[in-house]
Short mmCIF file of C-alpha atoms in Angstrom, two decimals:
data_model
loop_
_atom_site.label_atom_id
_atom_site.label_comp_id
_atom_site.label_asym_id
_atom_site.label_seq_id
_atom_site.Cartn_x
_atom_site.Cartn_y
_atom_site.Cartn_z
CA MET A 12 109.45 109.96 92.95
CA GLY A 13 108.15 110.38 89.42
CA LYS A 14 105.18 112.71 88.88
CA GLY A 15 102.89 109.92 87.60
CA LEU A 16 103.74 107.56 90.45
CA GLU A 17 103.27 110.33 93.01
CA ALA A 18 99.79 111.10 91.65
CA GLN A 19 98.88 107.41 91.68
CA VAL A 20 100.05 107.03 95.29
CA LYS A 21 98.23 110.21 96.31
CA ARG A 22 95.03 108.97 94.70
CA ARG A 23 95.32 105.65 96.58
CA LEU A 24 95.83 107.49 99.86
CA ASP A 25 92.88 109.77 99.16
CA LEU A 26 90.70 106.73 98.60
CA GLU A 27 91.78 105.28 101.92
CA THR A 28 91.13 108.45 103.90
CA ASP A 29 87.79 109.20 102.24
CA HIS A 30 86.66 105.58 102.56
CA GLN A 31 85.50 105.62 98.95
CA TYR A 32 86.75 102.19 98.03
CA LEU A 33 84.49 101.87 95.00
CA ALA A 34 85.78 105.03 93.34
CA GLU A 35 87.06 104.96 89.79
CA SER A 36 90.49 103.55 89.40
CA SER A 37 92.71 103.91 86.39
CA GLY A 38 95.00 101.02 87.36
CA PRO A 39 94.41 97.28 87.04
CA ALA A 40 92.56 95.26 89.67
CA ARG A 41 94.56 94.53 92.79
CA GLY A 42 96.85 91.52 92.46
CA ARG A 43 96.46 91.25 88.70
CA GLY A 44 98.66 92.62 85.99
CA ARG A 45 100.75 94.73 88.31
CA HIS A 46 103.98 93.28 86.95
CA PRO A 47 103.80 93.11 83.18
CA GLY A 48 105.85 90.33 81.62
CA LYS A 49 106.35 88.54 84.94
CA GLY A 50 105.15 85.21 83.51
CA VAL A 51 108.02 85.01 81.02
CA LYS A 52 111.31 83.97 82.62
CA SER A 53 114.70 84.72 81.21
CA PRO A 54 116.96 81.66 80.82
CA GLY A 55 119.02 82.56 83.92
CA GLU A 56 116.05 83.35 86.17
CA LYS A 57 114.83 80.57 88.47
CA SER A 58 111.18 79.65 88.76
CA ARG A 59 109.26 79.99 91.99
CA TYR A 60 109.39 76.21 92.52
CA GLU A 61 113.17 76.12 92.08
CA THR A 62 113.60 78.69 94.83
CA SER A 63 110.95 77.24 97.16
CA LEU A 64 111.86 76.42 100.73
CA ASN A 65 110.51 72.91 100.19
CA LEU A 66 112.94 72.10 97.37
CA THR A 67 115.80 73.89 99.13
CA THR A 68 115.16 71.79 102.26
CA LYS A 69 115.24 68.58 100.23
CA ARG A 70 118.52 69.60 98.62
CA PHE A 71 119.95 70.59 102.03
CA LEU A 72 118.98 67.19 103.47
CA GLU A 73 120.72 65.51 100.52
CA LEU A 74 123.90 67.40 101.43
CA LEU A 75 123.54 66.27 105.04
CA SER A 76 123.07 62.64 104.01
CA ARG A 77 126.25 62.75 101.90
CA SER A 78 128.32 64.03 104.82
CA ALA A 79 130.36 61.19 106.34
CA ASP A 80 130.07 62.41 109.94
CA GLY A 81 126.77 64.25 109.53
CA VAL A 82 128.41 67.66 110.02
CA VAL A 83 127.84 70.40 107.43
CA ASP A 84 129.30 73.90 107.13
CA LEU A 85 126.37 76.27 106.56
CA ASN A 86 128.44 78.72 104.48
CA TRP A 87 129.48 75.87 102.17
CA ALA A 88 125.88 74.62 101.96
CA ALA A 89 124.64 78.10 100.98
CA GLU A 90 127.28 78.27 98.22
CA VAL A 91 126.60 74.77 96.91
CA LEU A 92 122.82 75.25 96.92
CA LYS A 93 123.19 78.80 95.53
CA VAL A 94 120.78 80.28 98.07
CA GLN A 95 120.99 83.06 100.63
CA LYS A 96 122.36 82.06 103.99
CA ARG A 97 119.08 83.30 105.51
CA ARG A 98 117.25 80.47 103.70
CA ILE A 99 119.69 77.94 105.18
CA TYR A 100 119.03 79.41 108.64
CA ASP A 101 115.27 79.07 108.08
CA ILE A 102 115.77 75.37 107.36
CA THR A 103 118.21 74.72 110.21
CA ASN A 104 116.03 76.54 112.76
CA VAL A 105 113.12 74.22 112.02
CA LEU A 106 115.29 71.07 111.98
CA GLU A 107 116.90 72.12 115.25
CA GLY A 108 113.48 72.79 116.77
CA ILE A 109 112.37 69.23 116.07
CA GLN A 110 115.74 67.90 117.27
CA LEU A 111 116.93 66.46 113.96
CA ILE A 112 120.09 68.59 113.99
CA ALA A 113 122.24 70.32 116.60
CA LYS A 114 124.66 73.23 116.29
CA LYS A 115 128.27 72.16 116.59
CA SER A 116 129.63 75.70 116.24
CA LYS A 117 128.53 79.02 114.80
CA ASN A 118 128.42 77.81 111.18
CA HIS A 119 128.39 74.02 111.58
CA ILE A 120 125.48 71.72 112.31
CA GLN A 121 125.30 67.97 112.88
CA TRP A 122 122.55 65.56 111.87
CA LEU A 123 120.91 63.79 114.81
CA GLY A 124 118.07 62.16 112.90
CA SER A 125 119.22 58.57 113.15
CA HIS A 126 120.33 59.05 116.76
CA ALA A 127 116.94 60.48 117.65
CA ALA A 128 115.23 57.49 116.05
CA VAL A 129 117.45 55.11 118.03
CA GLY A 130 116.60 57.03 121.21
CA ILE A 131 112.90 56.66 120.50
CA GLY A 132 113.35 52.96 119.75
CA GLY A 133 115.27 52.49 123.00
CA ARG A 134 112.58 54.31 124.93
CA LEU A 135 109.90 52.16 123.33
CA GLU A 136 111.83 49.02 124.27
CA GLY A 137 112.17 50.23 127.87
CA LEU A 138 108.47 51.05 128.09
CA THR A 139 107.57 47.64 126.65
CA GLN A 140 109.73 45.95 129.29
CA ASP A 141 108.09 48.07 132.03
CA LEU A 142 104.67 47.03 130.73
CA ARG A 143 105.62 43.33 130.88
CA GLN A 144 106.84 43.71 134.48
CA LEU A 145 103.66 45.52 135.50
CA GLN A 146 101.52 42.82 133.88
CA GLU A 147 103.46 40.13 135.78
CA SER A 148 103.01 42.04 139.06
CA GLU A 149 99.30 42.37 138.32
CA ARG A 150 99.05 38.61 137.70
CA GLN A 151 100.80 37.86 141.02
CA LEU A 152 98.55 40.28 142.93
CA ASP A 153 95.44 38.75 141.33
CA HIS A 154 96.65 35.31 142.47
CA LEU A 155 97.21 36.54 146.05
CA ILE A 156 93.76 38.18 146.10
CA HIS A 157 92.23 34.89 144.94
CA ILE A 158 94.04 32.97 147.75
CA CYS A 159 92.93 35.48 150.40
CA THR A 160 89.33 35.42 149.14
CA THR A 161 89.27 31.62 149.25
CA GLN A 162 90.72 31.52 152.79
CA LEU A 163 88.22 34.12 153.99
CA ARG A 164 85.31 32.17 152.48
CA LEU A 165 86.53 28.93 154.08
CA LEU A 166 86.88 30.62 157.47
CA SER A 167 83.41 32.14 157.29
CA GLU A 168 81.86 28.78 156.33
CA ASP A 169 83.67 26.82 159.05
CA ALA A 170 81.31 25.94 161.95
CA ASP A 171 84.06 26.11 164.57
CA SER A 172 84.91 29.67 163.68
CA GLN A 173 81.22 30.65 163.88
CA ARG A 174 81.12 30.12 167.67
CA TYR A 175 81.86 33.15 169.78
CA PRO A 176 84.10 32.28 172.81
#
């Protein structure tokens, strides 16, 4: 370590152990100005937005949509998107967690998105049919209850049935 950096680190540690957080500091305020010239990007350097997980996910999903069978090689995707394979794994772990993709092999995944939507639609259709059947059963039971209630009322009002034998 350089002498100046070592002294700066030692001073920071001394502040932490002495609990004198308001002591004089020769450096800039925390979080500001620590990296001079960071705002200016060289022509080859990507911006923070260009390397964001959000944009990378959108680009990855575009690759998936272009695949004829919905299968994508993760190594190829990392090369095409020019990102670390770790970033691709971050994306695929989330998509797999919400069951939009499934692993075919170690480095290949398959899109399930449309299949999942069809499965949900099929389930909705089945539940709708179940609901109709239950409503019909309820209507039939209501009708039978009405018949029984009417017969019971007629029996209780009948004079012949009032006599005890």
